[in-house]
Amino acid sequence: MKAIEIKKGIYWVGAIDWDLRNFHGYSTQRGSTYNAYLIMDEKITLIDTVKNHLKDEMMERISSVVDPSKIDYVISNHVEMDHSGALPAIMDAAQDAVIFCSANGQRGLKAHYKKEWNFRTVKTGDVVSLGKRSIQFILTPMVHWPDNMIGYVPEEKILFSNDSFGQHYASSERFDDECDLGIVMEEAAKYYANIVLPYSSQVQKELNEAKDLDIQIIAPSHGIIWREHVSEIVNEYIKWANNTTEKKALIIYDTMWGSTQKIAYTIQDVFERKGYSVKVFNLQHNHISDIMTEVLTAEYVCVGSPTLNSNIMADVAAFLTYLKGLAPKDRKAIVFGSYGWGGQSAAILEKNMDEAKFEVVSNIKVRYIPDDNQLMDIKQELEKSI
Ligand code: FEO
């Protein structure tokens, strides 16, 4: 496998993970890539590595340009093993290479690999000369781990952005103008919603620190490289980081005998009449990470479950756990559920949505099967709350 030159003397030497379908609970239906970049300069520099099981692919691509033992510098932007997994293989090949990383990165790499490599820690504003080119570092802690940083090469106007602006998207194409932009944007949104969302305030800081850079190319650590649609993806990041929502309502539920589903469709009808874009997700048929992509821009998140064994259904509980972890802000909620006798589900849902810091505007519970009159009452109540 060969390196792909993305700009004169700068190569993509990453690996394509065609098989990846689950990234710690996030369904990656289009696989992923782990992007490593090789800069051929007076100091031969590798930016990030790949997951360990794909290290041979990375080595082969590097070797198509240069003997890996000649690498002088390794920039480790992020400790997470999808980017550092092949670092030991690189350091075995290039034993004198200097690793540039944040102080948290050094701690993380030592904790993961138990090696006393030649580390040099950097902080925001530090610049390292590679010869004709240089790298300016910006620390971006918590986008996505405490160690994260990004690097800007002013001579080439390239930002190596690590997890930011990435997408889990396996393709043999490397650039945004070579792929279906709708799919790439969808995967970028899914990536933001499922990985980056809890750290939106840190993304705002990152965007602010990078706002004066003249960027022609954003080279992330996953998916395709942005060169034709840089302003579009930056604008999307500004929107997502600011918790900007649309007139959109999601209705997410499970049902045992169809009663909770009847309430779900009644809620759908009210939102439609009010001009909302509505999406309905039965948790039996939809993955929670796909639902999160929609939560990213939704004003309302409505969650329903019947009462099951004095509780809510397990897939609804799993969704709520996932939602709380990803912590979208400034949203409204409606909770609903049918029951036979105990009737605990709606209160449990409301407690969960309170804990997730949603504003719960309505709590709907119906015993057994709602009839037309009850559904009409629900509509009339909701008309007042939405
Ligand atoms: Fe792609 Fe946080 O690692």
CSV table of C-alpha atoms and ligand atoms in Angstrom, one decimal:
chain,number,residue,atom,x,y,z
A,1,MET,CA,0.0,0.0,0.0
A,2,LYS,CA,1.3,3.4,-0.9
A,3,ALA,CA,1.3,6.8,0.7
A,4,ILE,CA,-1.0,9.4,-0.8
A,5,GLU,CA,0.5,12.8,-1.4
A,6,ILE,CA,-1.9,15.5,-0.1
A,7,LYS,CA,0.4,18.4,-0.8
A,8,LYS,CA,4.0,18.5,-2.1
A,9,GLY,CA,6.1,16.5,0.4
A,10,ILE,CA,3.2,15.8,2.7
A,11,TYR,CA,1.6,12.4,2.7
A,12,TRP,CA,-1.3,10.5,4.1
A,13,VAL,CA,0.1,7.3,5.6
A,14,GLY,CA,-2.8,6.1,7.6
A,15,ALA,CA,-5.0,3.0,7.6
A,16,ILE,CA,-8.5,2.2,6.4
A,17,ASP,CA,-10.6,0.2,8.8
A,18,TRP,CA,-13.3,-1.2,6.5
A,19,ASP,CA,-14.6,-3.6,9.2
A,20,LEU,CA,-15.2,-1.2,12.1
A,21,ARG,CA,-18.8,-1.3,13.1
A,22,ASN,CA,-18.7,-0.3,16.8
A,23,PHE,CA,-16.5,2.4,18.4
A,24,HIS,CA,-17.2,2.2,22.1
A,25,GLY,CA,-20.9,1.9,21.6
A,26,TYR,CA,-21.1,4.2,18.6
A,27,SER,CA,-22.3,2.3,15.5
A,28,THR,CA,-19.9,3.0,12.7
A,29,GLN,CA,-21.8,1.7,9.7
A,30,ARG,CA,-19.3,3.1,7.2
A,31,GLY,CA,-16.1,2.0,9.0
A,32,SER,CA,-13.4,4.5,9.7
A,33,THR,CA,-9.8,5.6,8.9
A,34,TYR,CA,-7.0,6.4,11.3
A,35,ASN,CA,-5.1,9.2,9.6
A,36,ALA,CA,-1.4,9.6,10.0
A,37,TYR,CA,0.6,12.1,8.1
A,38,LEU,CA,4.2,12.2,7.0
A,39,ILE,CA,6.0,15.5,6.3
A,40,MET,CA,9.2,15.1,4.3
A,41,ASP,CA,11.4,18.0,5.5
A,42,GLU,CA,14.8,18.4,7.0
A,43,LYS,CA,13.2,16.7,10.0
A,44,ILE,CA,11.2,13.9,8.8
A,45,THR,CA,8.0,14.1,10.8
A,46,LEU,CA,5.1,11.7,11.4
A,47,ILE,CA,1.8,13.2,12.8
A,48,ASP,CA,-0.1,10.5,14.8
A,49,THR,CA,-0.2,6.8,14.1
A,50,VAL,CA,-3.0,4.3,13.7
A,51,LYS,CA,-4.8,1.5,15.7
A,52,ASN,CA,-2.3,-1.2,16.5
A,53,HIS,CA,-3.9,-3.9,14.4
A,54,LEU,CA,-3.4,-1.8,11.3
A,55,LYS,CA,0.2,-0.9,12.0
A,56,ASP,CA,1.6,-2.9,9.1
A,57,GLU,CA,-0.6,-0.9,6.7
A,58,MET,CA,0.8,2.3,8.1
A,59,MET,CA,4.4,1.0,7.9
A,60,GLU,CA,4.0,0.0,4.3
A,61,ARG,CA,2.6,3.4,3.3
A,62,ILE,CA,5.5,5.2,5.2
A,63,SER,CA,8.0,2.8,3.6
A,64,SER,CA,6.7,3.7,0.1
A,65,VAL,CA,8.2,7.2,0.8
A,66,VAL,CA,11.0,6.7,3.3
A,67,ASP,CA,12.6,4.1,5.6
A,68,PRO,CA,10.6,4.5,8.9
A,69,SER,CA,13.9,4.4,10.8
A,70,LYS,CA,14.7,7.8,9.3
A,71,ILE,CA,11.8,9.5,11.1
A,72,ASP,CA,13.1,12.3,13.3
A,73,TYR,CA,9.9,13.7,14.9
A,74,VAL,CA,6.6,12.1,15.9
A,75,ILE,CA,3.8,14.5,16.8
A,76,SER,CA,1.4,12.7,19.1
A,77,ASN,CA,-1.7,14.8,19.1
A,78,HIS,CA,-3.8,12.4,21.1
A,79,VAL,CA,-3.1,9.4,23.4
A,80,GLU,CA,-6.3,7.4,22.6
A,81,MET,CA,-5.2,4.1,21.1
A,82,ASP,CA,-6.8,4.7,17.7
A,83,HIS,CA,-4.0,7.3,17.2
A,84,SER,CA,-1.2,6.0,19.4
A,85,GLY,CA,-1.6,2.2,19.0
A,86,ALA,CA,1.1,1.9,16.4
A,87,LEU,CA,3.5,4.3,18.3
A,88,PRO,CA,5.5,1.5,19.8
A,89,ALA,CA,6.1,0.1,16.3
A,90,ILE,CA,7.3,3.5,15.1
A,91,MET,CA,9.6,4.0,18.1
A,92,ASP,CA,11.0,0.5,17.6
A,93,ALA,CA,11.9,1.5,14.1
A,94,ALA,CA,13.1,5.0,14.8
A,95,GLN,CA,14.5,4.7,18.3
A,96,ASP,CA,16.0,8.2,18.4
A,97,ALA,CA,12.9,10.0,17.3
A,98,VAL,CA,11.6,12.8,19.5
A,99,ILE,CA,7.9,12.7,20.5
A,100,PHE,CA,6.2,16.0,20.7
A,101,CYS,CA,3.1,16.0,22.8
A,102,SER,CA,1.3,17.9,25.6
A,103,ALA,CA,2.2,17.3,29.2
A,104,ASN,CA,-1.0,15.3,29.6
A,105,GLY,CA,0.0,13.5,26.5
A,106,GLN,CA,3.3,12.5,27.9
A,107,ARG,CA,1.7,11.2,31.1
A,108,GLY,CA,-0.9,9.3,29.1
A,109,LEU,CA,1.6,7.7,26.7
A,110,LYS,CA,3.8,6.7,29.6
A,111,ALA,CA,0.8,5.2,31.4
A,112,HIS,CA,-0.3,3.3,28.3
A,113,TYR,CA,3.1,2.0,26.9
A,114,LYS,CA,5.5,2.1,29.9
A,115,LYS,CA,8.3,3.4,27.8
A,116,GLU,CA,10.9,6.1,28.5
A,117,TRP,CA,10.8,7.5,25.0
A,118,ASN,CA,12.4,10.9,24.1
A,119,PHE,CA,9.5,13.1,24.9
A,120,ARG,CA,9.4,16.9,24.4
A,121,THR,CA,6.3,18.5,25.8
A,122,VAL,CA,4.7,21.5,24.1
A,123,LYS,CA,2.1,24.1,25.0
A,124,THR,CA,-0.1,26.5,23.1
A,125,GLY,CA,2.0,28.9,21.1
A,126,ASP,CA,5.1,26.7,20.9
A,127,VAL,CA,6.5,26.3,17.4
A,128,VAL,CA,8.8,23.6,16.2
A,129,SER,CA,10.9,24.0,13.0
A,130,LEU,CA,11.0,21.1,10.7
A,131,GLY,CA,13.3,22.8,8.2
A,132,LYS,CA,11.4,24.6,5.5
A,133,ARG,CA,8.2,24.2,7.4
A,134,SER,CA,7.2,24.6,11.0
A,135,ILE,CA,4.4,23.4,13.3
A,136,GLN,CA,2.5,25.7,15.7
A,137,PHE,CA,0.8,23.9,18.5
A,138,ILE,CA,-2.5,24.6,20.1
A,139,LEU,CA,-3.5,22.5,23.1
A,140,THR,CA,-7.2,21.5,23.0
A,141,PRO,CA,-7.8,19.6,26.2
A,142,MET,CA,-11.0,17.5,26.3
A,143,VAL,CA,-11.5,17.6,22.6
A,144,HIS,CA,-11.5,14.7,23.2
A,145,TRP,CA,-9.2,13.7,26.1
A,146,PRO,CA,-7.2,15.9,28.5
A,147,ASP,CA,-4.1,15.4,26.3
A,148,ASN,CA,-5.5,16.5,22.9
A,149,MET,CA,-3.7,19.1,20.8
A,150,ILE,CA,-3.7,20.2,17.2
A,151,GLY,CA,-0.9,21.5,14.9
A,152,TYR,CA,-0.9,24.2,12.3
A,153,VAL,CA,1.7,24.3,9.5
A,154,PRO,CA,1.6,28.0,8.3
A,155,GLU,CA,3.9,27.4,5.3
A,156,GLU,CA,1.3,25.0,3.9
A,157,LYS,CA,-1.8,26.4,5.5
A,158,ILE,CA,-2.7,23.0,6.9
A,159,LEU,CA,-4.4,22.4,10.2
A,160,PHE,CA,-3.8,18.9,11.6
A,161,SER,CA,-6.9,18.8,13.8
A,162,ASN,CA,-6.9,15.3,15.2
A,163,ASP,CA,-10.4,14.2,16.4
A,164,SER,CA,-11.9,17.6,15.6
A,165,PHE,CA,-13.6,17.7,12.2
A,166,GLY,CA,-13.2,13.9,11.8
A,167,GLN,CA,-15.7,11.4,10.6
A,168,HIS,CA,-15.9,7.6,11.0
A,169,TYR,CA,-15.9,7.0,7.2
A,170,ALA,CA,-13.8,4.4,5.4
A,171,SER,CA,-13.0,5.3,1.9
A,172,SER,CA,-10.2,5.0,-0.6
A,173,GLU,CA,-10.8,8.7,-1.5
A,174,ARG,CA,-8.9,11.2,0.8
A,175,PHE,CA,-10.6,14.5,0.1
A,176,ASP,CA,-14.0,16.1,0.6
A,177,ASP,CA,-14.4,17.0,-3.1
A,178,GLU,CA,-13.9,13.3,-4.1
A,179,CYS,CA,-16.8,12.0,-1.9
A,180,ASP,CA,-20.5,12.6,-1.6
A,181,LEU,CA,-20.6,15.7,0.6
A,182,GLY,CA,-24.0,14.8,2.1
A,183,ILE,CA,-22.6,11.5,3.5
A,184,VAL,CA,-19.4,13.1,4.8
A,185,MET,CA,-21.4,15.9,6.5
A,186,GLU,CA,-23.8,13.3,8.0
A,187,GLU,CA,-20.8,11.3,9.3
A,188,ALA,CA,-19.1,14.5,10.7
A,189,ALA,CA,-22.4,15.4,12.5
A,190,LYS,CA,-22.6,11.8,13.9
A,191,TYR,CA,-19.0,12.0,15.0
A,192,TYR,CA,-19.6,15.4,16.7
A,193,ALA,CA,-22.9,14.1,18.4
A,194,ASN,CA,-21.4,10.9,19.7
A,195,ILE,CA,-17.8,11.9,20.5
A,196,VAL,CA,-17.4,15.7,20.8
A,197,LEU,CA,-20.7,17.0,22.0
A,198,PRO,CA,-19.9,16.9,25.8
A,199,TYR,CA,-16.9,19.1,25.1
A,200,SER,CA,-18.7,21.9,23.2
A,201,SER,CA,-17.4,24.7,25.4
A,202,GLN,CA,-13.8,23.4,24.7
A,203,VAL,CA,-14.6,23.3,21.0
A,204,GLN,CA,-15.6,26.9,21.2
A,205,LYS,CA,-12.3,27.7,22.8
A,206,GLU,CA,-10.5,25.8,20.1
A,207,LEU,CA,-12.4,27.6,17.3
A,208,ASN,CA,-11.6,30.9,18.9
A,209,GLU,CA,-7.9,30.1,19.2
A,210,ALA,CA,-7.8,28.9,15.5
A,211,LYS,CA,-10.0,31.7,14.1
A,212,ASP,CA,-7.1,33.9,12.9
A,213,LEU,CA,-5.3,31.1,11.1
A,214,ASP,CA,-5.3,31.0,7.3
A,215,ILE,CA,-6.5,27.5,6.8
A,216,GLN,CA,-6.7,25.9,3.3
A,217,ILE,CA,-6.7,22.3,4.5
A,218,ILE,CA,-8.1,20.6,7.6
A,219,ALA,CA,-6.5,17.2,8.0
A,220,PRO,CA,-8.3,15.3,10.8
A,221,SER,CA,-7.4,12.0,12.3
A,222,HIS,CA,-10.5,10.2,11.0
A,223,GLY,CA,-12.2,10.2,7.6
A,224,ILE,CA,-11.7,12.5,4.7
A,225,ILE,CA,-9.5,15.7,4.5
A,226,TRP,CA,-11.3,19.0,4.1
A,227,ARG,CA,-10.0,21.2,1.3
A,228,GLU,CA,-13.1,22.4,-0.8
A,229,HIS,CA,-15.5,22.7,2.1
A,230,VAL,CA,-13.4,24.1,4.9
A,231,SER,CA,-15.7,27.0,5.7
A,232,GLU,CA,-18.8,24.7,5.6
A,233,ILE,CA,-17.5,22.3,8.2
A,234,VAL,CA,-16.1,25.1,10.4
A,235,ASN,CA,-19.6,26.8,10.2
A,236,GLU,CA,-21.2,23.5,11.2
A,237,TYR,CA,-18.8,23.2,14.1
A,238,ILE,CA,-19.6,26.8,15.2
A,239,LYS,CA,-23.3,25.9,15.1
A,240,TRP,CA,-22.9,22.5,17.0
A,241,ALA,CA,-20.5,24.0,19.6
A,242,ASN,CA,-23.1,26.7,20.3
A,243,ASN,CA,-25.9,24.2,20.8
A,244,THR,CA,-27.9,25.8,18.0
A,245,THR,CA,-31.1,23.9,17.5
A,246,GLU,CA,-33.7,23.8,14.7
A,247,LYS,CA,-37.4,23.6,14.8
A,248,LYS,CA,-37.2,19.8,15.1
A,249,ALA,CA,-38.8,17.3,17.5
A,250,LEU,CA,-37.7,13.7,18.1
A,251,ILE,CA,-39.9,11.1,19.6
A,252,ILE,CA,-38.0,8.2,21.0
A,253,TYR,CA,-39.7,5.2,22.6
A,254,ASP,CA,-40.2,1.5,23.0
A,255,THR,CA,-43.6,-0.1,23.3
A,256,MET,CA,-44.9,-3.4,24.6
A,257,TRP,CA,-48.5,-3.7,23.2
A,258,GLY,CA,-48.7,-0.5,21.2
A,259,SER,CA,-50.2,1.9,23.7
A,260,THR,CA,-47.0,3.9,24.2
A,261,GLN,CA,-46.7,3.9,20.4
A,262,LYS,CA,-50.1,5.4,20.1
A,263,ILE,CA,-49.1,8.3,22.4
A,264,ALA,CA,-45.9,8.7,20.3
A,265,TYR,CA,-47.9,9.1,17.1
A,266,THR,CA,-50.2,11.6,18.9
A,267,ILE,CA,-47.2,13.7,19.9
A,268,GLN,CA,-46.0,13.5,16.4
A,269,ASP,CA,-49.3,14.8,15.1
A,270,VAL,CA,-49.1,17.8,17.4
A,271,PHE,CA,-45.6,18.8,16.4
A,272,GLU,CA,-46.4,18.4,12.7
A,273,ARG,CA,-49.4,20.7,13.1
A,274,LYS,CA,-47.1,23.2,14.7
A,275,GLY,CA,-44.8,23.1,11.8
A,276,TYR,CA,-42.0,21.1,13.3
A,277,SER,CA,-39.8,18.7,11.5
A,278,VAL,CA,-40.5,15.4,13.3
A,279,LYS,CA,-38.6,12.2,13.5
A,280,VAL,CA,-39.9,9.1,15.3
A,281,PHE,CA,-37.5,6.4,16.6
A,282,ASN,CA,-38.7,3.1,17.9
A,283,LEU,CA,-35.7,1.9,20.0
A,284,GLN,CA,-36.3,-1.7,18.8
A,285,HIS,CA,-35.2,-0.6,15.3
A,286,ASN,CA,-32.9,2.3,15.7
A,287,HIS,CA,-29.4,2.6,17.1
A,288,ILE,CA,-28.9,5.1,19.9
A,289,SER,CA,-25.9,6.7,18.2
A,290,ASP,CA,-28.0,7.4,15.0
A,291,ILE,CA,-30.6,9.0,17.3
A,292,MET,CA,-27.9,11.2,18.8
A,293,THR,CA,-27.0,12.6,15.4
A,294,GLU,CA,-30.5,14.0,15.3
A,295,VAL,CA,-30.5,15.1,18.9
A,296,LEU,CA,-27.5,17.4,17.9
A,297,THR,CA,-29.9,19.9,16.4
A,298,ALA,CA,-33.3,19.0,17.9
A,299,GLU,CA,-35.2,21.5,20.0
A,300,TYR,CA,-37.4,18.8,21.6
A,301,VAL,CA,-36.5,15.3,22.7
A,302,CYS,CA,-39.6,13.3,23.7
A,303,VAL,CA,-39.0,10.0,25.4
A,304,GLY,CA,-41.5,7.2,26.0
A,305,SER,CA,-41.6,3.9,27.8
A,306,PRO,CA,-44.4,1.7,29.2
A,307,THR,CA,-43.9,0.6,32.8
A,308,LEU,CA,-42.2,-2.8,32.9
A,309,ASN,CA,-41.6,-4.4,36.3
A,310,SER,CA,-42.0,-1.1,38.1
A,311,ASN,CA,-39.4,0.5,35.8
A,312,ILE,CA,-38.8,1.6,32.2
A,313,MET,CA,-37.8,-0.7,29.4
A,314,ALA,CA,-34.1,-1.6,29.2
A,315,ASP,CA,-33.4,-0.1,25.8
A,316,VAL,CA,-35.0,3.2,26.9
A,317,ALA,CA,-32.8,3.2,30.0
A,318,ALA,CA,-29.7,2.6,27.8
A,319,PHE,CA,-30.6,5.5,25.5
A,320,LEU,CA,-31.0,7.8,28.6
A,321,THR,CA,-27.7,6.7,30.0
A,322,TYR,CA,-26.0,7.5,26.6
A,323,LEU,CA,-27.9,10.8,26.3
A,324,LYS,CA,-26.9,11.9,29.8
A,325,GLY,CA,-23.2,11.2,29.1
A,326,LEU,CA,-23.3,13.2,25.9
A,327,ALA,CA,-25.0,16.1,27.7
A,328,PRO,CA,-26.7,18.2,25.0
A,329,LYS,CA,-27.7,21.6,26.4
A,330,ASP,CA,-30.7,23.9,26.3
A,331,ARG,CA,-33.3,21.4,25.0
A,332,LYS,CA,-36.9,20.7,26.0
A,333,ALA,CA,-38.4,17.3,26.7
A,334,ILE,CA,-41.7,15.5,26.9
A,335,VAL,CA,-42.0,12.2,28.7
A,336,PHE,CA,-44.7,9.7,28.2
A,337,GLY,CA,-45.7,6.1,28.8
A,338,SER,CA,-48.6,3.7,29.2
A,339,TYR,CA,-49.0,1.3,32.2
A,340,GLY,CA,-51.2,-1.4,33.6
A,341,TRP,CA,-51.0,-1.0,37.4
A,342,GLY,CA,-47.8,0.5,38.9
A,343,GLY,CA,-47.4,3.3,36.4
A,344,GLN,CA,-43.8,4.3,37.4
A,345,SER,CA,-42.4,4.8,34.0
A,346,ALA,CA,-43.3,8.4,33.2
A,347,ALA,CA,-41.9,9.6,36.6
A,348,ILE,CA,-38.7,7.7,36.1
A,349,LEU,CA,-38.4,9.2,32.6
A,350,GLU,CA,-39.0,12.7,34.0
A,351,LYS,CA,-36.4,12.2,36.7
A,352,ASN,CA,-33.9,11.1,34.0
A,353,MET,CA,-34.6,14.0,31.8
A,354,ASP,CA,-34.3,16.4,34.7
A,355,GLU,CA,-30.9,14.9,35.5
A,356,ALA,CA,-30.0,15.3,31.9
A,357,LYS,CA,-30.8,19.0,32.4
A,358,PHE,CA,-33.7,19.1,29.9
A,359,GLU,CA,-36.7,21.3,30.6
A,360,VAL,CA,-39.6,18.8,30.9
A,361,VAL,CA,-42.7,20.6,29.5
A,362,SER,CA,-45.1,17.7,29.7
A,363,ASN,CA,-45.5,14.3,31.4
A,364,ILE,CA,-48.1,12.0,29.8
A,365,LYS,CA,-49.2,8.7,31.3
A,366,VAL,CA,-52.2,6.6,30.2
A,367,ARG,CA,-53.5,3.4,31.8
A,368,TYR,CA,-53.8,0.4,29.4
A,369,ILE,CA,-54.9,1.4,25.9
A,370,PRO,CA,-55.6,5.1,25.2
A,371,ASP,CA,-58.9,5.7,23.5
A,372,ASP,CA,-59.8,8.5,21.0
A,373,ASN,CA,-61.0,10.8,23.8
A,374,GLN,CA,-57.8,10.3,25.8
A,375,LEU,CA,-55.6,10.9,22.7
A,376,MET,CA,-57.6,14.1,22.0
A,377,ASP,CA,-57.0,15.3,25.6
A,378,ILE,CA,-53.3,14.7,25.2
A,379,LYS,CA,-53.3,16.7,22.0
A,380,GLN,CA,-55.1,19.6,23.6
A,381,GLU,CA,-52.8,19.6,26.6
A,382,LEU,CA,-49.7,19.5,24.3
A,383,GLU,CA,-51.0,22.3,22.2
A,384,LYS,CA,-50.7,24.5,25.3
A,385,SER,CA,-47.3,23.3,26.3
A,386,ILE,CA,-45.4,23.4,23.1
B,1,FEO,FE1,-10.0,9.2,17.5
B,1,FEO,FE2,-10.3,10.4,20.8
B,1,FEO,O1,-9.7,9.3,19.4
